Coordinates of C-alpha atoms in Angstrom, one line a residue:
Chain Q
M1 CA -13.7 6.2 23.2
R2 CA -15.3 8.1 20.5
H3 CA -13.3 11.1 21.4
G4 CA -10.1 8.8 21.5
K5 CA -10.5 7.0 18.3
Y6 CA -10.6 10.5 16.8
R7 CA -7.4 11.8 18.5
F8 CA -5.8 8.4 17.6
I9 CA -6.8 8.7 13.5
V10 CA -5.6 12.7 13.2
G11 CA -2.2 11.7 15.6
F12 CA -1.3 9.2 13.3
L13 CA -2.3 10.7 9.6
A14 CA -1.0 14.3 10.7
L15 CA 2.7 13.7 9.7
P16 CA 2.3 11.7 6.7
L17 CA -0.4 14.0 5.5
L18 CA 1.3 17.4 5.9
L19 CA 4.9 15.6 4.8
Y20 CA 3.1 14.5 1.6
G21 CA 0.9 17.8 1.1
V22 CA 4.2 19.8 1.7
F23 CA 6.8 17.9 -0.8
V24 CA 4.4 16.4 -3.2
I25 CA 0.8 18.1 -3.3
S26 CA 1.9 21.5 -3.2
P27 CA 4.6 21.1 -5.7
F28 CA 1.8 19.4 -8.2
V29 CA -0.2 22.5 -8.0
Q30 CA 2.8 25.1 -8.1
A31 CA 4.2 23.3 -11.5
F32 CA 0.8 24.8 -13.1
Q33 CA 1.3 28.4 -11.5
I34 CA 4.7 28.7 -12.4
S35 CA 4.5 27.5 -15.8
T36 CA 2.4 30.5 -16.4
T37 CA 5.1 33.1 -15.2
E38 CA 8.3 34.2 -16.5
W39 CA 11.0 33.6 -13.5
S40 CA 14.6 33.3 -12.7
G41 CA 14.1 31.9 -9.1
L42 CA 14.6 35.6 -7.5
R43 CA 12.0 35.9 -4.9
G44 CA 9.2 38.1 -5.7
T45 CA 10.2 38.4 -9.2
A46 CA 8.0 36.1 -11.0
K47 CA 6.5 38.0 -13.8
S48 CA 2.8 36.5 -15.1
V49 CA 2.7 35.6 -18.7
G50 CA -0.4 33.7 -19.2
L51 CA 0.1 31.0 -21.6
D52 CA 3.3 32.5 -23.4
N53 CA 5.7 29.4 -22.2
Y54 CA 3.3 27.1 -24.2
A55 CA 3.1 28.8 -27.1
K56 CA 6.9 29.3 -27.0
L57 CA 6.9 25.5 -26.3
L58 CA 4.9 24.6 -29.5
H59 CA 7.4 26.6 -31.7
S60 CA 10.7 25.5 -30.3
G61 CA 12.1 23.2 -32.6
E62 CA 14.6 22.2 -29.6
F63 CA 11.5 21.0 -27.5
W64 CA 9.9 19.1 -30.3
N65 CA 13.3 17.1 -30.9
A66 CA 13.2 16.1 -27.5
L67 CA 10.2 15.0 -27.4
R68 CA 10.2 13.0 -30.4
H69 CA 13.0 11.2 -29.0
N70 CA 10.7 10.3 -26.3
V71 CA 7.7 9.5 -28.1
V72 CA 9.9 6.9 -30.5
M73 CA 11.4 5.6 -27.3
L74 CA 7.6 5.5 -26.1
V75 CA 6.6 3.0 -29.1
L76 CA 9.8 1.0 -29.2
V77 CA 11.6 0.5 -26.2
P78 CA 8.2 -1.1 -24.8
I79 CA 7.8 -3.4 -28.0
A80 CA 11.2 -4.9 -27.6
T81 CA 11.3 -5.3 -23.6
L82 CA 7.8 -6.9 -23.8
T83 CA 8.1 -9.1 -26.7
L84 CA 11.6 -10.1 -24.9
G85 CA 10.3 -10.6 -21.8
L86 CA 7.6 -12.7 -22.9
F87 CA 9.6 -14.8 -25.2
F88 CA 11.8 -15.8 -21.9
A89 CA 9.1 -15.9 -19.4
F90 CA 7.8 -18.3 -21.7
M91 CA 10.7 -20.3 -22.2
L92 CA 11.5 -20.1 -18.6
N93 CA 7.9 -21.5 -17.4
V94 CA 6.4 -23.4 -20.4
G95 CA 9.4 -23.9 -22.9
G96 CA 11.2 -27.2 -20.8
R97 CA 11.9 -30.3 -22.0
A98 CA 10.0 -33.8 -20.5
R99 CA 11.7 -34.6 -17.7
R100 CA 10.9 -38.4 -16.0
G101 CA 9.0 -38.0 -13.3
A102 CA 8.8 -34.1 -13.4
V103 CA 5.9 -31.8 -14.4
I104 CA 7.4 -30.4 -17.5
T105 CA 7.9 -27.1 -17.3
G106 CA 10.4 -24.4 -17.7
V107 CA 13.8 -25.0 -19.2
R108 CA 16.5 -26.1 -16.9
G109 CA 18.2 -23.5 -14.6
A110 CA 15.1 -21.2 -15.0
S111 CA 15.6 -19.9 -11.5
F112 CA 18.8 -19.2 -12.2
Y113 CA 18.0 -17.3 -15.3
K114 CA 15.5 -15.3 -13.5
F115 CA 17.8 -14.4 -11.1
V116 CA 20.7 -12.9 -13.3
Y117 CA 18.4 -11.2 -15.6
F118 CA 16.6 -9.1 -12.8
F119 CA 20.2 -8.2 -11.7
P120 CA 19.8 -4.7 -13.6
Q121 CA 16.7 -4.1 -11.9
V122 CA 18.3 -3.7 -8.5
I123 CA 21.4 -1.6 -9.6
S124 CA 21.3 2.2 -9.6
I125 CA 20.5 3.7 -13.3
T126 CA 24.0 5.7 -12.5
I127 CA 26.0 2.6 -12.4
I128 CA 24.3 1.1 -15.6
S129 CA 24.5 4.3 -17.2
V130 CA 28.4 4.2 -16.5
I131 CA 29.0 0.6 -17.8
W132 CA 27.4 1.1 -20.7
F133 CA 29.2 4.1 -21.5
N134 CA 32.5 2.0 -21.2
I135 CA 30.7 -0.7 -23.4
Y136 CA 29.9 1.9 -26.2
N137 CA 33.5 3.7 -26.0
P138 CA 34.3 4.6 -29.6
D139 CA 37.9 3.5 -29.4
P140 CA 38.4 0.5 -31.7
H141 CA 40.7 -0.8 -28.8
D142 CA 39.4 0.4 -25.7
G143 CA 36.0 -0.1 -25.7
M144 CA 34.5 -3.1 -25.1
L145 CA 31.8 -3.6 -27.9
N146 CA 34.4 -2.5 -30.4
S147 CA 36.9 -4.5 -29.2
L148 CA 35.2 -7.4 -29.1
L149 CA 34.2 -6.9 -32.8
G150 CA 37.7 -6.7 -33.7
A151 CA 38.5 -9.7 -31.9
V152 CA 36.0 -11.7 -33.9
G153 CA 36.9 -10.1 -37.1
L154 CA 34.0 -7.8 -37.4
H155 CA 36.0 -4.8 -37.5
S156 CA 33.4 -3.6 -40.5
L157 CA 30.9 -3.2 -37.9
Q158 CA 32.9 -1.4 -35.5
S159 CA 31.3 1.8 -34.9
S160 CA 31.7 5.3 -32.6
W161 CA 28.4 4.4 -31.3
L162 CA 27.2 7.0 -28.7
G163 CA 29.0 9.6 -31.4
A164 CA 27.5 8.9 -34.4
G165 CA 24.1 10.7 -34.7
S166 CA 22.2 8.2 -36.8
I167 CA 22.2 5.4 -34.3
A168 CA 23.3 7.2 -30.9
L169 CA 19.2 7.2 -29.5
A170 CA 19.0 3.7 -30.6
C171 CA 22.2 2.6 -28.4
I172 CA 20.3 4.0 -25.3
M173 CA 17.2 2.5 -26.3
V174 CA 19.1 -1.1 -26.1
V175 CA 20.3 -0.1 -22.6
M176 CA 16.7 0.9 -21.6
V177 CA 15.5 -2.7 -22.9
W178 CA 18.7 -4.6 -21.5
A179 CA 18.0 -3.0 -17.9
N180 CA 14.1 -3.5 -18.0
V181 CA 13.6 -7.0 -19.6
G182 CA 14.5 -8.8 -16.2
F183 CA 11.8 -7.3 -14.8
Y184 CA 9.3 -8.5 -17.2
V185 CA 10.5 -11.9 -17.2
V186 CA 9.8 -12.3 -13.4
L187 CA 6.5 -10.2 -13.7
F188 CA 5.0 -12.6 -16.7
S189 CA 6.1 -15.8 -15.0
A190 CA 4.4 -14.8 -12.0
A191 CA 1.3 -14.3 -14.2
M192 CA 1.9 -17.4 -16.2
A193 CA 2.2 -19.2 -12.9
S194 CA -1.6 -18.3 -11.8
I195 CA -3.0 -19.5 -15.2
P196 CA -5.4 -22.7 -14.7
R197 CA -3.7 -25.7 -15.7
E198 CA -6.7 -27.4 -17.1
I199 CA -6.8 -24.7 -20.2
Y200 CA -3.4 -26.1 -21.1
E201 CA -4.7 -29.5 -20.9
A202 CA -7.3 -28.9 -22.9
S203 CA -5.4 -26.6 -25.6
L204 CA -2.9 -30.5 -25.5
L205 CA -5.3 -32.5 -26.2
D206 CA -6.8 -30.6 -29.0
G207 CA -3.0 -31.2 -30.4
A208 CA -2.1 -27.3 -30.1
N209 CA 1.8 -26.9 -30.1
R210 CA 4.0 -24.4 -28.6
F211 CA 3.3 -21.5 -31.2
H212 CA -0.5 -22.1 -30.6
T213 CA -0.5 -22.2 -27.1
F214 CA 1.8 -19.1 -26.6
F215 CA -0.6 -17.2 -28.8
R216 CA -3.8 -18.9 -28.2
I217 CA -3.6 -18.8 -24.4
T218 CA -0.8 -17.5 -22.5
L219 CA -0.7 -14.5 -24.5
P220 CA -4.5 -13.5 -24.1
L221 CA -4.7 -14.5 -20.4
L222 CA -1.9 -12.6 -19.6
W223 CA -3.1 -9.6 -21.4
D224 CA -4.1 -7.1 -18.7
T225 CA -0.5 -8.1 -17.0
V226 CA 0.9 -6.8 -20.8
Q227 CA -1.3 -3.8 -20.7
T228 CA 0.0 -2.7 -17.2
G229 CA 3.7 -3.7 -18.2
W230 CA 3.4 -1.5 -21.5
V231 CA 2.2 1.6 -19.5
Y232 CA 4.6 1.2 -16.7
M233 CA 7.7 1.0 -19.7
G234 CA 6.1 3.7 -21.7
I235 CA 6.6 5.7 -18.3
I236 CA 10.5 4.9 -17.9
A237 CA 10.5 6.0 -21.5
M238 CA 9.1 9.0 -20.8
D239 CA 12.1 9.8 -18.6
A240 CA 15.8 8.3 -19.8
F241 CA 17.3 11.3 -18.1
A242 CA 19.9 9.3 -16.4
L243 CA 21.0 7.7 -19.3
V244 CA 21.3 10.3 -21.5
Q245 CA 23.0 12.8 -18.8
I246 CA 25.8 10.2 -18.3
M247 CA 26.0 8.6 -21.6
S248 CA 25.7 11.0 -24.3
V249 CA 27.7 13.0 -26.2
N250 CA 27.5 16.6 -24.5
M251 CA 24.5 15.6 -22.9
G252 CA 21.7 15.1 -25.6
G253 CA 24.1 15.4 -28.3
P254 CA 25.8 14.4 -30.9
A255 CA 23.8 17.5 -32.1
G256 CA 20.5 16.9 -30.2
A257 CA 20.3 13.5 -31.6
T258 CA 19.5 11.5 -28.0
D259 CA 17.7 14.9 -26.4
V260 CA 14.9 14.1 -24.4
V261 CA 12.3 16.4 -22.5
P262 CA 13.6 15.6 -18.9
L263 CA 17.0 16.7 -20.1
R264 CA 15.7 19.4 -21.7
L265 CA 13.9 20.3 -18.6
Y266 CA 16.4 20.1 -16.5
Q267 CA 18.9 22.1 -18.3
T268 CA 16.1 25.1 -18.8
A269 CA 15.5 25.1 -15.2
F270 CA 18.9 24.4 -13.3
R271 CA 21.6 25.8 -16.3
D272 CA 19.6 28.6 -17.8
S273 CA 17.3 29.5 -14.8
Q274 CA 14.5 29.7 -17.2
F275 CA 11.9 28.2 -14.3
G276 CA 8.7 29.1 -15.8
Y277 CA 9.6 27.7 -19.3
A278 CA 10.7 24.6 -17.7
A279 CA 7.6 24.0 -15.7
A280 CA 5.7 24.3 -18.7
M281 CA 7.7 21.4 -20.1
G282 CA 6.8 19.2 -17.0
V283 CA 3.4 20.3 -17.6
A284 CA 3.6 18.9 -20.8
M285 CA 5.2 16.0 -19.7
L286 CA 2.2 15.2 -17.7
V287 CA 0.0 15.7 -20.2
V288 CA 2.0 13.4 -22.9
T289 CA 2.3 10.2 -19.9
L290 CA -1.5 10.4 -19.2
L291 CA -2.3 10.9 -23.0
F292 CA -0.3 7.6 -23.4
A293 CA -1.8 5.8 -20.6
V294 CA -5.0 6.5 -21.7
L295 CA -4.6 5.5 -25.3
T296 CA -2.9 2.5 -24.3
M297 CA -5.9 1.4 -22.3
R298 CA -8.3 2.2 -25.1
F299 CA -6.6 0.8 -27.9
A300 CA -5.8 -2.2 -25.6
R301 CA -9.3 -2.7 -24.5
R302 CA -10.0 -3.3 -27.7
E303 CA -8.1 -5.7 -28.9
R304 CA -9.0 -7.7 -25.7
I305 CA -12.5 -8.4 -27.1
E306 CA -11.1 -10.8 -30.0
F307 CA -10.4 -13.1 -27.6
Chain R
M1 CA 4.7 -42.9 -22.2
T2 CA 0.8 -42.9 -21.0
T3 CA 1.6 -43.6 -17.5
E4 CA 4.3 -41.1 -17.4
T5 CA 2.0 -38.6 -18.8
N6 CA -0.6 -39.2 -16.2
A7 CA 1.9 -39.3 -13.3
A8 CA 2.6 -36.1 -14.2
E9 CA -0.5 -34.5 -14.5
E10 CA -1.4 -36.0 -11.2
R11 CA 1.5 -34.7 -9.4
P12 CA -0.1 -31.4 -7.6
V13 CA 2.0 -28.3 -8.3
I14 CA 0.4 -25.2 -6.5
G15 CA 1.6 -21.5 -7.7
G16 CA 5.2 -21.2 -8.6
P17 CA 6.7 -21.0 -12.1
R18 CA 6.4 -24.7 -12.9
S19 CA 2.8 -24.9 -12.6
D20 CA 1.6 -24.4 -16.2
D21 CA 2.8 -26.7 -18.6
R22 CA 2.6 -30.3 -19.2
K23 CA 3.4 -30.3 -22.9
G24 CA 6.9 -32.1 -23.2
A25 CA 5.4 -35.2 -21.7
R26 CA 2.8 -36.0 -24.2
S27 CA 4.7 -38.4 -26.9
G28 CA 7.9 -39.0 -28.5
R29 CA 7.3 -36.9 -31.4
R30 CA 6.9 -33.9 -28.7
S31 CA 9.6 -34.3 -26.8
S32 CA 12.0 -34.0 -29.9
E33 CA 10.2 -31.1 -31.2
G34 CA 11.1 -30.0 -27.9
G35 CA 14.7 -31.1 -27.9
T36 CA 15.3 -29.1 -31.1
L37 CA 13.7 -26.2 -29.5
N38 CA 15.7 -26.7 -26.4
V39 CA 18.7 -26.4 -27.6
F40 CA 17.8 -23.1 -29.4
S41 CA 16.0 -21.3 -26.7
H42 CA 18.6 -22.7 -24.0
G43 CA 21.0 -20.6 -26.8
I44 CA 19.1 -17.1 -26.4
L45 CA 18.7 -17.5 -22.9
F46 CA 22.1 -18.1 -22.5
V47 CA 23.3 -15.3 -24.7
W48 CA 20.7 -13.1 -22.4
A49 CA 22.4 -13.9 -19.4
L50 CA 25.8 -13.3 -20.6
M51 CA 24.6 -10.2 -21.8
V52 CA 23.4 -9.2 -18.5
G53 CA 26.3 -10.9 -16.4
M54 CA 29.2 -9.9 -18.3
P55 CA 29.1 -6.0 -17.8
L56 CA 28.4 -6.7 -13.7
L57 CA 31.2 -8.9 -13.9
W58 CA 33.4 -6.9 -15.8
V59 CA 32.8 -3.8 -13.3
L60 CA 34.1 -6.2 -10.5
W61 CA 37.2 -7.6 -12.0
S62 CA 37.7 -3.9 -13.6
S63 CA 37.9 -2.7 -10.2
F64 CA 41.0 -4.8 -9.6
K65 CA 42.9 -3.6 -12.7
S66 CA 45.2 -0.6 -13.3
S67 CA 43.3 2.4 -15.1
G68 CA 45.8 2.0 -18.2
D69 CA 44.8 -1.5 -18.8
I70 CA 41.0 -1.4 -18.2
L71 CA 41.3 1.5 -20.8
T72 CA 43.6 -0.5 -23.6
T73 CA 42.6 -4.0 -22.7
P74 CA 38.9 -4.3 -21.3
W75 CA 38.2 -7.9 -21.7
S76 CA 41.7 -9.0 -20.0
L77 CA 41.8 -10.5 -16.6
P78 CA 43.8 -8.7 -14.1
G79 CA 47.4 -9.8 -14.0
K80 CA 48.3 -8.0 -10.7
L81 CA 45.6 -7.2 -8.1
H82 CA 45.1 -3.6 -7.6
F83 CA 43.4 -3.5 -4.3
E84 CA 44.3 0.2 -4.0
N85 CA 41.5 1.0 -6.4
W86 CA 39.3 0.1 -3.9
V87 CA 41.5 1.9 -0.7
N88 CA 41.7 5.2 -3.2
A89 CA 38.2 4.9 -4.4
W90 CA 36.9 5.1 -0.4
D91 CA 39.4 8.0 0.7
K92 CA 40.8 10.0 -2.4
A93 CA 37.4 9.8 -4.5
N94 CA 35.6 10.6 -1.8
I95 CA 33.3 7.1 -2.1
G96 CA 33.9 6.7 2.0
K97 CA 31.8 10.1 2.9
M98 CA 29.3 9.2 -0.3
F99 CA 28.5 5.9 1.3
L100 CA 28.3 7.4 4.9
N101 CA 25.8 10.4 3.5
T102 CA 23.9 7.7 1.6
L103 CA 23.6 5.3 4.8
I104 CA 22.4 8.5 7.1
V105 CA 20.0 9.5 4.3
V106 CA 18.4 6.2 3.1
G107 CA 18.6 4.7 6.6
G108 CA 16.8 7.8 8.0
S109 CA 14.1 7.9 5.4
V110 CA 13.2 3.8 4.8
T111 CA 12.9 4.1 8.9
G112 CA 10.5 7.4 8.6
T113 CA 8.5 5.9 5.4
M114 CA 7.9 2.8 7.0
V115 CA 6.9 4.2 10.6
L116 CA 4.5 6.7 9.1
G117 CA 3.4 5.2 5.9
S118 CA 2.3 2.1 8.2
M119 CA 0.6 4.4 10.4
A120 CA -1.4 6.1 7.7
G121 CA -2.2 2.7 6.1
Y122 CA -3.3 1.0 9.2
V123 CA -5.7 4.1 10.2
L124 CA -7.0 4.3 6.2
A125 CA -7.5 0.6 6.4
R126 CA -9.3 0.3 9.8
F127 CA -11.2 3.2 11.0
Q128 CA -14.4 4.5 9.4
F129 CA -14.3 8.6 9.7
P130 CA -15.2 11.3 7.2
G131 CA -12.4 12.2 4.4
N132 CA -11.0 8.7 4.7
R133 CA -11.6 7.7 1.1
V134 CA -10.6 11.3 0.0
I135 CA -7.2 10.7 2.0
Y136 CA -6.5 7.5 0.5
Y137 CA -7.4 8.8 -3.0
L138 CA -5.2 11.8 -2.7
F139 CA -2.0 9.4 -1.7
V140 CA -2.9 7.0 -4.3
A141 CA -3.1 10.0 -7.0
G142 CA 0.5 10.8 -6.1
M143 CA 1.8 7.5 -7.8
S144 CA 1.1 9.2 -10.9
F145 CA 2.8 12.6 -10.5
P146 CA 5.6 12.6 -12.8
V147 CA 8.9 13.5 -10.7
F148 CA 9.8 15.4 -13.4
M149 CA 7.2 18.1 -13.3
L150 CA 7.5 18.4 -9.5
V151 CA 11.2 19.0 -9.1
I152 CA 11.1 22.8 -10.0
P153 CA 8.7 23.8 -7.4
L154 CA 10.2 21.0 -5.0
F155 CA 13.4 22.9 -5.4
F156 CA 11.9 26.3 -4.4
V157 CA 9.8 24.7 -1.6
M158 CA 13.1 23.3 -0.1
R159 CA 14.9 26.8 -0.6
D160 CA 12.3 29.1 0.7
F161 CA 10.9 27.1 3.6
P162 CA 10.2 28.7 6.6
G163 CA 12.9 28.6 9.4
I164 CA 14.8 25.7 8.6
P165 CA 17.4 25.3 5.5
L166 CA 16.7 22.1 3.3
L167 CA 18.3 22.3 0.3
A168 CA 21.5 19.9 1.2
T169 CA 20.9 19.2 4.2
Y170 CA 19.8 15.3 5.5
Q171 CA 16.5 15.9 7.5
G172 CA 15.7 18.0 4.2
L173 CA 16.6 15.1 1.4
I174 CA 15.4 12.7 4.0
A175 CA 11.7 14.5 4.3
V176 CA 11.6 14.5 0.7
Y177 CA 12.6 11.0 0.2
I178 CA 9.8 9.9 2.6
A179 CA 7.1 12.1 1.3
Y180 CA 8.1 10.5 -2.5
S181 CA 7.6 6.8 -1.2
L182 CA 4.3 7.5 0.8
P183 CA 2.0 7.3 -2.1
F184 CA 3.0 3.4 -3.2
T185 CA 3.9 2.4 0.7
V186 CA 0.5 3.8 2.2
F187 CA -1.5 2.2 -1.1
F188 CA 0.5 -1.1 -0.3
M189 CA 0.3 -0.9 3.6
T190 CA -3.6 -0.1 3.4
S191 CA -4.4 -3.6 1.4
F192 CA -1.9 -5.2 3.6
F193 CA -3.7 -4.1 6.8
R194 CA -7.2 -4.9 5.3
T195 CA -6.2 -8.3 4.7
L196 CA -4.9 -8.8 8.6
P197 CA -7.9 -10.4 10.7
T198 CA -9.5 -8.1 13.0
S199 CA -10.2 -10.3 16.2
V200 CA -6.9 -10.4 17.8
A201 CA -6.5 -6.5 17.4
E202 CA -10.2 -6.3 18.8
A203 CA -9.3 -8.6 22.0
A204 CA -6.0 -6.4 22.9
M205 CA -8.8 -3.6 22.8
I206 CA -11.1 -5.3 25.2
D207 CA -7.9 -5.8 27.3
G208 CA -7.6 -1.8 27.7
A209 CA -4.8 -1.6 25.1
S210 CA -4.9 1.8 23.4
H211 CA -5.7 2.5 19.8
A212 CA -1.8 3.2 19.5
R213 CA -0.6 0.4 21.9
T214 CA -2.6 -2.0 19.9
F215 CA -1.2 -0.6 16.7
F216 CA 2.5 -0.9 18.0
Q217 CA 2.7 -4.0 19.7
V218 CA -0.2 -6.1 17.9
M219 CA -0.9 -4.9 14.4
L220 CA 2.7 -4.1 13.1
P221 CA 4.4 -7.2 14.9
M222 CA 1.4 -9.0 12.5
A223 CA 2.5 -6.7 9.2
K224 CA 5.7 -8.0 9.1
P225 CA 6.0 -9.7 5.9
G226 CA 4.3 -6.6 3.9
L227 CA 6.9 -4.5 6.2
I228 CA 9.6 -6.7 4.5
S229 CA 8.7 -6.8 1.4
I230 CA 8.0 -2.7 1.1
G231 CA 11.1 -1.9 3.6
I232 CA 13.1 -3.8 0.6
F233 CA 11.3 -1.5 -2.1
N234 CA 11.9 1.6 -0.3
F235 CA 15.4 0.8 0.3
L236 CA 16.3 -0.1 -3.0
G237 CA 14.4 2.7 -4.7
Q238 CA 15.6 5.8 -2.2
W239 CA 19.9 3.9 -2.3
N240 CA 19.5 4.4 -6.1
Q241 CA 17.6 7.7 -6.3
Y242 CA 19.3 10.0 -8.5
L243 CA 16.9 13.0 -9.6
L244 CA 16.2 14.4 -6.2
P245 CA 19.8 14.3 -5.1
M246 CA 20.8 15.7 -8.2
V247 CA 18.3 18.9 -7.7
L248 CA 18.0 18.9 -3.8
N249 CA 21.9 18.3 -2.9
Q250 CA 24.0 20.3 -4.6
D251 CA 26.6 20.2 -1.8
E252 CA 29.7 18.2 -2.4
D253 CA 30.0 17.2 1.0
K254 CA 26.6 16.2 1.0
Y255 CA 26.4 13.9 -2.2
V256 CA 24.9 10.5 -1.8
L257 CA 26.8 7.7 -4.1
T258 CA 24.5 8.1 -7.3
Q259 CA 25.4 11.6 -7.9
G260 CA 28.8 11.5 -6.7
L261 CA 29.7 8.7 -9.2
A262 CA 27.6 10.1 -11.8
N263 CA 30.1 13.4 -10.9
I264 CA 33.2 11.1 -11.0
A265 CA 32.2 9.2 -14.3
L266 CA 31.5 12.7 -15.8
Q267 CA 35.1 13.9 -15.0
Q268 CA 36.9 10.4 -16.0
G269 CA 38.1 11.6 -19.3
Y270 CA 40.2 14.3 -17.5
E271 CA 41.5 12.8 -14.7
G272 CA 41.7 9.1 -15.3
D273 CA 41.2 7.0 -12.5
W274 CA 39.0 4.3 -13.8
G275 CA 39.9 1.5 -11.7
G276 CA 38.9 3.9 -8.5
L277 CA 35.7 4.6 -10.7
M278 CA 35.5 0.5 -10.8
A279 CA 35.8 0.0 -7.0
G280 CA 33.8 3.2 -6.4
M281 CA 30.5 1.3 -8.4
M282 CA 31.1 -2.0 -6.7
I283 CA 31.2 -0.1 -3.1
A284 CA 28.2 1.4 -4.4
M285 CA 26.7 -2.0 -5.3
L286 CA 27.2 -4.1 -2.6
P287 CA 24.6 -3.3 -0.2
V288 CA 22.1 -3.8 -2.9
L289 CA 23.5 -7.3 -3.9
L290 CA 23.9 -8.2 -0.7
V291 CA 19.9 -7.6 0.0
Y292 CA 19.3 -9.2 -3.5
F293 CA 21.2 -12.4 -2.7
V294 CA 19.7 -12.5 0.6
F295 CA 16.3 -11.6 -0.4
Q296 CA 15.9 -13.1 -3.8
R297 CA 12.4 -13.8 -3.9
Q298 CA 10.8 -10.8 -1.9
V299 CA 13.2 -8.5 -4.0
Q300 CA 11.2 -9.7 -7.2
A301 CA 8.2 -10.1 -5.6
G302 CA 8.0 -6.4 -4.4
L303 CA 9.1 -4.8 -7.0
T304 CA 7.0 -6.6 -9.6
A305 CA 4.2 -5.7 -7.2
G306 CA 4.7 -2.4 -7.4
A307 CA 3.8 -2.6 -11.1
L308 CA 0.4 -4.0 -10.9
K309 CA -1.0 -1.6 -8.3

């Protein structure tokens, strides 16, 4: 029996562990090793250079430019996405008007809104990028956004969007927010549903209005979810690869205005064949992501004590 | 007013999005405040629904327009329905071939992920053995590795794999999809198997069933709700996967939909079959839209569960 048990355990774990070890764990370990070499990908030609690639990164204007864009996204995209998500979720779950015989709740059609808002979440980022590429089309007659602005007489607001260095990055961030808000509406809705009703009742007896209810009850009680959502959204903001690759002018342009680290990494490796240098960017991404997660947890925890 | 409030408060509402509010029923003043706010909030909610829904509807109706019309009058409805866009996309733009490739890869990898993930999850949840915790955390740690950091070494692991060519092959892509889906799947299935009662499995064992038989004939059927959630989660993730095929699957004959569409989109400026592109995007979206329509709740619950790990 005992023998059978161990044979069973080994039999069931062997294949999953093998696949996972070969395709996930071993690349993870190798990433550090490759990052300390100068390597064009040819077998047996990797030359160890110690931490040179990292030194090169620290002095690369291109890398800092890309990283700066990721950091801007890391800060702004979660703020916008979570704020909208919280607002919509509150409206859909708590913001409704009294209806006779019903427990007062979300606005009418809440489940329809949740259904529609969530749509972009199930669609591939490639398709989202192509759609928004057409929305942002700079031609005042062809582009969806520009022709809409023209149709309502706002010709002065028409722009080349992705072609204008000053707003191209913002345009891409808008797409990220657009694509992810629905996810947070559903996430926060689920969290709001688990808030005990007695707490709301007590606050209403004390005369709290919607504003107070939201900031004194809903938000503090949702804080854990908001915190997790923030980290999750930050990780998405650290990526932005497909959006920039497909939508931006000349991949990362105009003039590097939308470049991001993953795109830099991809180009450095698979276009320029500088695999060691690109691997160092990968390690840098891991560091930035971990730093972001740790800082968020620290910061958020301190905030939470106030309540 | 008072009675109405009481009636409302006594009504048990368990779970669901509607359980946490009682404000509107309190008084006339509150109701009218709610009224004004409601017009405002309804407006914003509706505008956002338009902002999300319109671009997707636009793809649908553009897929029936001529390429010229898509460009010059993006907002107009199709005058005449150009069904040939769909035919062209399927045949000439190779969407049919890509669809088949995606189907093969995702079919194989979702099946593999489910089988291997639940096997590992079951063993880790139900058996005490040396190394159990280590293996569990090894899997869970994988959820925090940025895929970008892994793609370069992964490319060489695939290229230099002893004996079998793995780059740009179905089996290579399937193996990688499975490996990258295991962390969350194992994590999810482990906690799911922990919640199932042990008595049924014990009864089966007493009746002489082997461990493997108990797993496949007793535990797996009991785990069906969990398998559906994680299955949908993996299906959507793998169907929409972009980076891994981009790096590991550079043979055009083996292109999956996401990379093929990106490729077509990046060339459109020169070739100009926008109608075909729109139809291609619809074809690529249909399976996920179908899953979303049918399993709406499970999709929402499954994907958001991923964030709350």
